[in-house]
Amino acid sequence: MKFSYKILLSCIITMAAALGIGGYFFVNDVFEASMEREMEQAADESNILQFAFETAALNIPAKYDLLQNSAVKDIGANLEKRGQGTSRLLRLSDENREILYASEGFVEDTKLLASIEKQTRVYRVIHPDDHYYIQTGAEIKALDRTLYLETMRDVTAVYAERARGFSVYRNMTLLILALSSVLMLFISTWLTRPIRLLTKAARNMTDGDYSYRAEQVSRDEMGQLTQDFNHMAGVVEENIHKLEAEVEAREDFIAAFSHELKTPLTAVIGYADLLRSRKLDEEKHFLSANYIYTEGKRLEAMSLRLLDIIVAKRGELIPQEMDVELLFGYLKDMFGEKKEHPFVFRYEPGRIRGEADLLKSVLLNLADNACKASGPGSPIEILGENRERGYYFAVQDKGVGISPEDCKRITEAFYMVDKSRSRSHNGAGLGLALCAEILKLHGSKLEITSTLGEGSTFAFWIPYEEMKDDGTKEGQKSGSDCIDGPDPAGGSAGTGADRPL
């Protein structure tokens, strides 16, 4: 059964019960008030008849010491005659409760007569035929005799009025319920409309339409539920897109990894087969063995980089306070004497918190990428500055630069902008992916700016704030930010073009 029908049925049952119980008590209350009034009138009539009987008995000539039964009958007949045209009946009985006079139609039942006691008045409601009567009984003292007077007052009209009241109220109740049912059907349909809209939205999402949103038609609790549902749907849609992007990235990773393995393995297998199947002279033998060695080292470097990325993603950072001179001294030892690319080191003294070996790996990768992206003799600058939000590191080159489209994917594993140049330097597109994971552990990220043909800048911050136990910092995001244009730090522009190692 639909929820709207349940609401309708519940309201109808509640209204029917309320109207039925209320109508019963209302009609009965009116009936009891009418019966109480009739009881009082019956008692008044009994008193009047009692007084009239006693008065008539006193006016009888005193021929006898006691009131004769014939006189009692005459008085009863006179009283009956006076009450013609009314619904009153009477009956007179002697001391032995033997009936002396009774109006025509008076009930023969003597139960009430037997219950009359001295100086008491009794009454009851009887229903001998199609009529209702109030029967009263009282004791009379007249000329040293004790008699009993009974009356019957017709109250059939009161009971008919009650039956008519029940009938009218029942018909009115049915009419009210019919009109209320129509009204409640519209109300229940209107009240349950948000539920139907939510159901429709849920079905559309089940069918794969995650962009569908339920219409909010009210500002009450149902409207708030609709708003929360739409917010949940938005989160679900976002998560679905993220999962789809992750699946696509994983497929791209597998395809790239398979491709990167295929080229060196083909060469290794080919030259190994050449060495195995033919007798070569010393020079060709050396060249074949050297090619196998070179490609093997390339595969080894690629596997080590993949292992470093996996370890960085799953690892936890144990930060230590260090002097930045330690990092720049390491870079000077590695690149200070390099003739192909003059290195310029400009940095301010400072202290940071982090893991020295990991930060060395980041700077080493960035510097090596800058070398691969720059032509012979092109200078490379490595900067370090104390700034408000943290210590700022930047590696700037005057190389080829990269487009914003490539910049968005630069930190993906195996992604290479210029595959021919990367492979010529034995790169596999893993360097910046490793840098991104290491910086994520430090609560930082790559900030990359670039202009095609002018150069690139790879920068990151090591914040001064206290690190959390898991190595991240409050308010920091991982990944990389890419800007196409001049470097906001003041250096040359650069994107995250992956200069693979």
XYZ file of C-alpha atoms in Angstrom:
501
model
C 0.000 0.000 0.000
C 1.282 3.457 -0.886
C 2.382 5.716 1.922
C -0.184 8.366 0.890
C -2.953 5.764 1.152
C -1.700 4.767 4.593
C -1.899 8.406 5.690
C -5.402 8.696 4.203
C -6.612 5.476 5.828
C -5.108 6.424 9.192
C -6.786 9.834 9.113
C -10.153 8.354 8.109
C -10.022 5.740 10.888
C -8.997 8.370 13.431
C -11.709 10.784 12.337
C -14.349 8.033 12.242
C -13.436 6.905 15.762
C -13.354 10.479 17.065
C -16.658 11.450 15.441
C -18.320 8.184 16.476
C -17.269 8.389 20.113
C -17.936 12.118 20.264
C -21.359 11.744 18.648
C -22.334 8.915 20.979
C -21.503 10.919 24.087
C -23.130 14.070 22.673
C -26.463 12.416 21.753
C -26.484 10.429 24.985
C -25.822 13.561 27.003
C -28.821 15.264 25.364
C -30.914 12.138 25.925
C -29.972 11.896 29.607
C -30.808 15.555 30.101
C -34.218 14.972 28.505
C -34.815 11.855 30.602
C -33.857 13.708 33.763
C -36.376 16.379 32.879
C -39.047 13.744 32.214
C -38.235 12.070 35.530
C -38.751 15.338 37.354
C -42.056 15.910 35.554
C -43.183 12.353 36.367
C -42.321 12.936 40.036
C -44.200 16.256 39.999
C -47.251 14.585 38.460
C -47.096 11.852 41.096
C -47.011 14.465 43.857
C -49.931 16.362 42.288
C -52.014 13.182 41.995
C -51.147 12.232 45.556
C -52.263 15.645 46.830
C -55.411 15.566 44.663
C -56.292 12.070 45.943
C -55.887 13.084 49.566
C -57.954 16.239 49.017
C -60.712 14.273 47.259
C -60.719 11.721 50.100
C -61.255 14.471 52.689
C -64.240 15.866 50.737
C -66.111 12.558 50.793
C -69.080 12.568 53.315
C -68.166 10.681 56.485
C -70.678 7.856 56.337
C -68.022 5.315 57.164
C -65.098 5.234 59.556
C -62.762 4.106 56.797
C -62.345 5.103 53.179
C -64.243 2.543 51.174
C -62.771 0.782 48.138
C -65.608 2.097 46.023
C -64.680 5.631 46.979
C -61.094 4.890 46.033
C -62.240 3.708 42.619
C -64.410 6.804 42.156
C -61.552 9.094 43.076
C -59.246 7.192 40.695
C -61.780 7.489 37.889
C -62.109 11.252 38.485
C -58.351 11.694 38.478
C -58.127 9.663 35.264
C -60.850 11.784 33.722
C -59.034 14.992 34.577
C -55.874 13.653 32.912
C -57.486 12.824 29.609
C -55.547 14.189 26.657
C -52.252 13.545 28.438
C -49.914 10.570 28.304
C -50.511 9.836 31.968
C -51.851 6.537 33.345
C -52.433 5.622 37.001
C -53.149 2.676 39.253
C -54.385 2.493 42.890
C -53.809 -0.441 45.252
C -54.909 -1.176 48.852
C -52.850 -2.085 51.917
C -52.463 -5.629 50.696
C -51.244 -4.307 47.366
C -54.390 -5.550 45.697
C -55.279 -3.449 42.683
C -58.391 -1.309 43.219
C -58.275 0.854 40.091
C -56.069 0.898 36.982
C -56.177 3.023 33.837
C -56.734 1.215 30.583
C -53.364 0.200 29.185
C -51.564 0.179 32.541
C -49.076 -2.672 32.745
C -50.068 -5.708 34.748
C -46.561 -6.090 36.139
C -46.518 -5.500 39.937
C -42.753 -5.565 40.553
C -42.613 -1.849 41.212
C -45.675 -2.084 43.473
C -43.992 -4.742 45.563
C -40.904 -2.551 46.012
C -42.767 0.492 47.407
C -41.835 1.061 51.018
C -43.103 3.424 53.703
C -42.676 7.073 52.847
C -40.573 6.280 49.768
C -40.963 6.956 46.086
C -39.674 4.549 43.457
C -39.545 4.708 39.673
C -38.344 2.780 36.669
C -38.356 2.905 32.872
C -40.345 0.155 31.192
C -40.830 -0.891 27.591
C -43.919 -3.109 27.479
C -44.682 -2.659 23.768
C -43.549 -0.142 21.193
C -43.591 2.629 23.784
C -41.369 3.695 26.662
C -42.803 4.746 30.030
C -41.561 6.124 33.305
C -43.406 4.250 36.058
C -43.488 5.814 39.543
C -44.830 4.449 42.820
C -45.622 6.158 46.163
C -47.478 5.523 49.416
C -50.707 7.509 50.206
C -52.261 8.131 53.654
C -56.012 8.862 53.428
C -58.602 8.513 56.247
C -56.525 6.040 58.236
C -55.856 3.921 55.179
C -52.543 3.211 53.480
C -52.860 3.073 49.726
C -50.391 2.879 46.880
C -50.397 5.181 43.848
C -48.587 4.245 40.615
C -48.292 6.389 37.492
C -47.025 5.794 33.966
C -45.723 8.667 31.819
C -45.100 8.050 28.129
C -41.517 9.059 27.159
C -41.437 7.352 23.768
C -40.780 10.736 22.099
C -37.537 11.120 24.094
C -36.255 7.749 22.901
C -37.390 8.525 19.359
C -35.497 11.798 19.574
C -32.360 9.914 20.655
C -32.709 7.455 17.768
C -33.242 10.344 15.376
C -30.197 12.113 16.829
C -28.057 9.009 16.277
C -29.354 8.678 12.725
C -28.711 12.342 11.848
C -25.272 12.276 13.459
C -24.401 9.029 11.642
C -25.401 10.499 8.300
C -23.487 13.695 9.030
C -20.467 11.630 10.065
C -20.553 9.663 6.823
C -20.859 12.879 4.817
C -17.995 14.490 6.731
C -15.847 11.383 6.280
C -16.568 11.318 2.547
C -15.671 14.997 2.104
C -12.673 14.632 4.429
C -11.456 11.601 2.482
C -11.347 13.602 -0.726
C -9.585 16.482 1.023
C -7.152 14.171 2.832
C -6.373 12.398 -0.441
C -5.138 15.683 -1.884
C -3.323 16.557 1.353
C -1.628 13.148 1.647
C -0.642 13.296 -2.026
C 0.835 16.756 -1.473
C 2.619 15.705 1.725
C 4.160 12.626 0.118
C 5.286 14.408 -3.055
C 8.846 14.935 -1.707
C 9.039 11.187 -1.010
C 7.979 10.383 -4.573
C 10.569 12.830 -5.909
C 13.267 11.243 -3.723
C 12.210 7.792 -4.925
C 12.445 8.936 -8.540
C 15.893 10.424 -7.888
C 17.064 7.212 -6.204
C 15.855 5.122 -9.157
C 17.605 7.406 -11.662
C 20.830 7.148 -9.669
C 20.400 3.368 -9.537
C 20.133 3.404 -13.338
C 23.444 5.281 -13.536
C 22.285 8.913 -13.817
C 24.364 10.269 -10.921
C 23.818 13.879 -11.991
C 20.060 13.697 -11.339
C 18.849 15.706 -8.320
C 15.507 15.615 -6.514
C 13.361 18.743 -6.693
C 13.051 20.529 -3.342
C 9.390 21.558 -2.952
C 9.281 22.633 0.716
C 11.349 24.166 3.492
C 10.293 21.791 6.266
C 11.897 18.549 7.429
C 11.117 16.888 4.075
C 12.774 19.808 2.303
C 15.821 19.399 4.528
C 15.813 15.654 3.766
C 15.711 16.462 0.030
C 18.582 18.911 0.440
C 20.629 16.342 2.368
C 19.811 13.691 -0.252
C 20.989 15.972 -3.062
C 24.159 16.724 -1.114
C 24.712 12.992 -0.626
C 24.064 12.444 -4.341
C 26.656 15.098 -5.151
C 29.211 13.411 -2.911
C 28.387 10.022 -4.451
C 28.717 11.472 -7.960
C 32.044 13.045 -7.056
C 33.300 9.778 -5.574
C 32.124 7.857 -8.649
C 34.008 10.268 -10.903
C 37.064 9.907 -8.698
C 36.828 6.130 -8.871
C 36.404 6.267 -12.637
C 39.405 8.589 -12.877
C 41.418 6.255 -10.652
C 40.439 3.251 -12.772
C 41.387 5.149 -15.925
C 44.665 6.274 -14.351
C 45.391 2.705 -13.281
C 44.727 1.430 -16.784
C 46.965 4.144 -18.200
C 49.607 3.220 -15.639
C 49.476 -0.449 -16.610
C 49.593 0.427 -20.307
C 52.530 2.803 -19.784
C 54.330 0.338 -17.540
C 53.863 -2.443 -20.099
C 55.133 -0.154 -22.839
C 58.151 0.915 -20.805
C 59.003 -2.727 -20.150
C 58.498 -3.808 -23.728
C 61.181 -1.612 -25.325
C 64.156 -2.584 -23.114
C 63.051 -6.203 -22.836
C 62.804 -6.490 -26.607
C 66.326 -5.157 -26.930
C 67.660 -7.372 -24.123
C 66.040 -10.495 -25.578
C 67.204 -9.643 -29.098
C 70.845 -9.015 -28.180
C 70.887 -11.983 -25.790
C 69.605 -14.210 -28.588
C 72.248 -12.738 -30.869
C 74.952 -13.600 -28.360
C 73.477 -17.046 -27.831
C 72.972 -18.035 -31.453
C 75.975 -16.478 -33.219
C 79.669 -16.158 -32.756
C 80.469 -12.440 -32.853
C 83.693 -10.574 -33.062
C 84.948 -8.822 -29.955
C 83.567 -5.378 -30.835
C 80.028 -6.591 -31.625
C 80.135 -8.834 -28.592
C 81.025 -5.852 -26.408
C 78.342 -3.625 -27.956
C 75.685 -6.300 -27.495
C 76.666 -6.963 -23.893
C 76.837 -3.219 -23.187
C 73.346 -2.657 -24.636
C 72.006 -5.487 -22.510
C 73.708 -3.950 -19.454
C 72.385 -0.442 -20.210
C 68.803 -1.583 -20.693
C 69.032 -3.786 -17.604
C 70.186 -0.800 -15.537
C 67.292 1.197 -16.933
C 64.851 -1.503 -15.842
C 66.540 -1.615 -12.451
C 66.240 2.174 -12.021
C 62.601 2.070 -13.048
C 61.786 -0.734 -10.578
C 63.603 1.111 -7.779
C 61.655 4.285 -8.518
C 58.375 2.375 -8.441
C 59.377 0.842 -5.130
C 60.225 4.299 -3.741
C 56.795 5.618 -4.799
C 54.999 2.687 -3.160
C 57.019 3.103 0.033
C 56.352 6.869 0.048
C 52.593 6.331 -0.344
C 52.450 3.829 2.487
C 55.153 5.260 4.689
C 55.025 7.529 7.724
C 57.282 10.522 8.221
C 59.430 10.982 11.321
C 60.341 14.685 11.005
C 63.528 16.078 12.461
C 64.721 19.635 12.719
C 67.534 20.440 10.289
C 69.450 23.306 8.780
C 68.735 24.049 5.105
C 72.506 24.300 4.582
C 72.535 20.490 4.761
C 70.295 20.261 1.672
C 72.010 22.960 -0.363
C 75.439 21.579 0.517
C 74.361 18.212 -0.849
C 73.161 19.791 -4.112
C 76.425 21.739 -4.472
C 78.372 18.513 -4.156
C 76.185 16.836 -6.775
C 75.866 19.615 -9.351
C 78.351 22.331 -8.422
C 81.025 21.186 -10.851
C 78.700 20.248 -13.691
C 79.955 21.915 -16.872
C 76.987 21.307 -19.160
C 74.605 23.347 -16.995
C 75.981 26.085 -14.733
C 74.166 25.930 -11.371
C 73.417 29.071 -9.329
C 72.603 28.637 -5.636
C 70.845 31.489 -3.851
C 69.406 30.745 -0.456
C 68.886 32.198 3.002
C 69.869 30.438 6.231
C 66.990 28.710 7.985
C 65.791 25.684 9.886
C 62.969 23.337 8.894
C 61.357 20.124 10.085
C 61.346 17.114 7.809
C 63.257 14.029 6.728
C 66.562 15.031 5.164
C 67.025 12.049 2.820
C 63.546 12.433 1.342
C 63.909 16.183 0.794
C 67.306 15.565 -0.814
C 65.618 13.125 -3.196
C 62.996 15.763 -4.113
C 65.582 18.470 -4.825
C 67.812 16.019 -6.682
C 64.941 14.924 -8.940
C 63.881 18.504 -9.633
C 67.446 19.562 -10.442
C 68.042 16.529 -12.664
C 64.754 17.204 -14.515
C 65.830 20.818 -15.046
C 69.062 19.585 -16.612
C 67.208 17.295 -18.995
C 64.808 20.059 -20.045
C 67.554 22.625 -20.676
C 69.930 22.949 -23.549
C 73.728 22.802 -23.117
C 75.061 25.839 -21.226
C 71.606 26.907 -20.002
C 71.818 28.053 -16.356
C 69.792 26.469 -13.593
C 68.964 28.295 -10.358
C 68.164 26.673 -7.014
C 66.574 29.117 -4.571
C 65.775 29.088 -0.854
C 63.970 31.839 1.062
C 62.387 32.353 4.479
C 58.783 33.427 3.946
C 55.756 33.893 6.145
C 54.088 30.562 5.374
C 57.294 28.498 5.465
C 60.680 27.944 3.895
C 60.457 28.264 0.110
C 62.437 26.009 -2.270
C 62.478 26.554 -6.048
C 64.326 25.045 -9.011
C 64.275 27.282 -12.122
C 65.452 26.528 -15.628
C 65.456 28.261 -19.014
C 64.421 25.127 -20.870
C 61.622 24.135 -23.217
C 58.727 24.642 -20.798
C 55.455 22.765 -21.062
C 51.800 23.392 -21.808
C 49.121 23.659 -19.083
C 47.393 20.523 -20.400
C 50.497 18.414 -19.776
C 51.084 20.184 -16.474
C 47.864 18.752 -15.019
C 49.174 15.178 -15.372
C 52.831 15.759 -14.729
C 52.917 13.988 -11.355
C 51.334 10.790 -12.716
C 53.632 7.801 -12.859
C 55.030 7.057 -16.357
C 53.601 10.281 -17.788
C 56.157 11.955 -20.065
C 55.655 15.117 -22.098
C 58.425 14.478 -24.613
C 58.889 10.718 -24.661
C 61.801 10.791 -27.105
C 63.825 13.206 -24.957
C 62.919 11.309 -21.788
C 64.012 7.964 -23.160
C 67.210 9.451 -24.507
C 68.041 10.315 -20.896
C 66.893 6.894 -19.642
C 63.796 8.419 -18.058
C 60.532 6.600 -17.344
C 58.305 9.378 -15.991
C 58.598 8.469 -12.313
C 60.641 11.319 -10.837
C 57.903 13.875 -10.244
C 55.455 11.192 -9.092
C 57.958 10.318 -6.356
C 58.432 14.018 -5.500
C 54.672 14.518 -5.128
C 54.375 11.594 -2.702
C 57.343 12.758 -0.605
C 55.989 16.306 -0.384
C 52.597 14.921 0.569
C 54.257 13.268 3.569
C 55.649 16.701 4.496
C 52.259 18.340 4.159
C 53.289 20.172 1.017
C 52.860 20.017 -2.766
C 54.545 21.056 -5.967
C 53.803 24.532 -7.299
C 54.665 24.553 -10.980
C 54.704 27.486 -13.395
C 55.765 27.375 -17.002
C 55.863 29.204 -20.303
C 56.553 27.233 -23.456
C 59.992 28.042 -24.841
C 61.028 30.135 -21.833
C 61.447 27.744 -18.934
C 59.917 26.231 -15.834
C 59.900 26.675 -12.079
C 59.278 23.819 -9.656
C 58.684 25.108 -6.115
C 57.402 23.862 -2.785
C 57.072 25.029 0.800
C 58.031 23.361 4.041
C 55.662 24.992 6.547
C 56.900 26.138 9.919
C 53.871 24.753 11.823
C 54.093 21.715 14.041
C 53.563 18.495 12.098
C 50.993 15.893 13.083
C 51.980 12.359 13.951
C 51.262 11.055 10.462
C 53.560 13.634 8.871
C 50.821 15.845 7.410
C 49.974 19.398 8.360
C 46.679 21.069 8.932
C 45.221 22.781 5.879
C 47.727 21.363 3.380
C 46.808 19.508 0.176
C 48.875 17.077 -1.795
C 49.505 16.987 -5.519
C 50.645 19.950 -7.585
C 49.443 23.391 -8.660
C 50.182 24.418 -12.245
C 50.270 27.989 -13.543
C 50.899 29.023 -17.115
C 52.865 32.263 -17.098
C 55.476 34.147 -15.106
C 56.606 32.675 -11.823
C 54.856 34.421 -8.908
C 57.958 33.827 -6.821
C 59.932 36.096 -9.085
C 61.773 33.498 -11.178
C 61.199 32.181 -14.646
C 57.976 30.432 -15.442
C 57.504 26.681 -15.532
C 54.992 23.918 -15.469
C 55.410 20.474 -14.134
C 56.744 19.014 -17.345
C 58.013 15.648 -16.199
C 61.704 15.604 -17.005
C 61.928 11.863 -16.315
C 65.027 10.421 -14.745
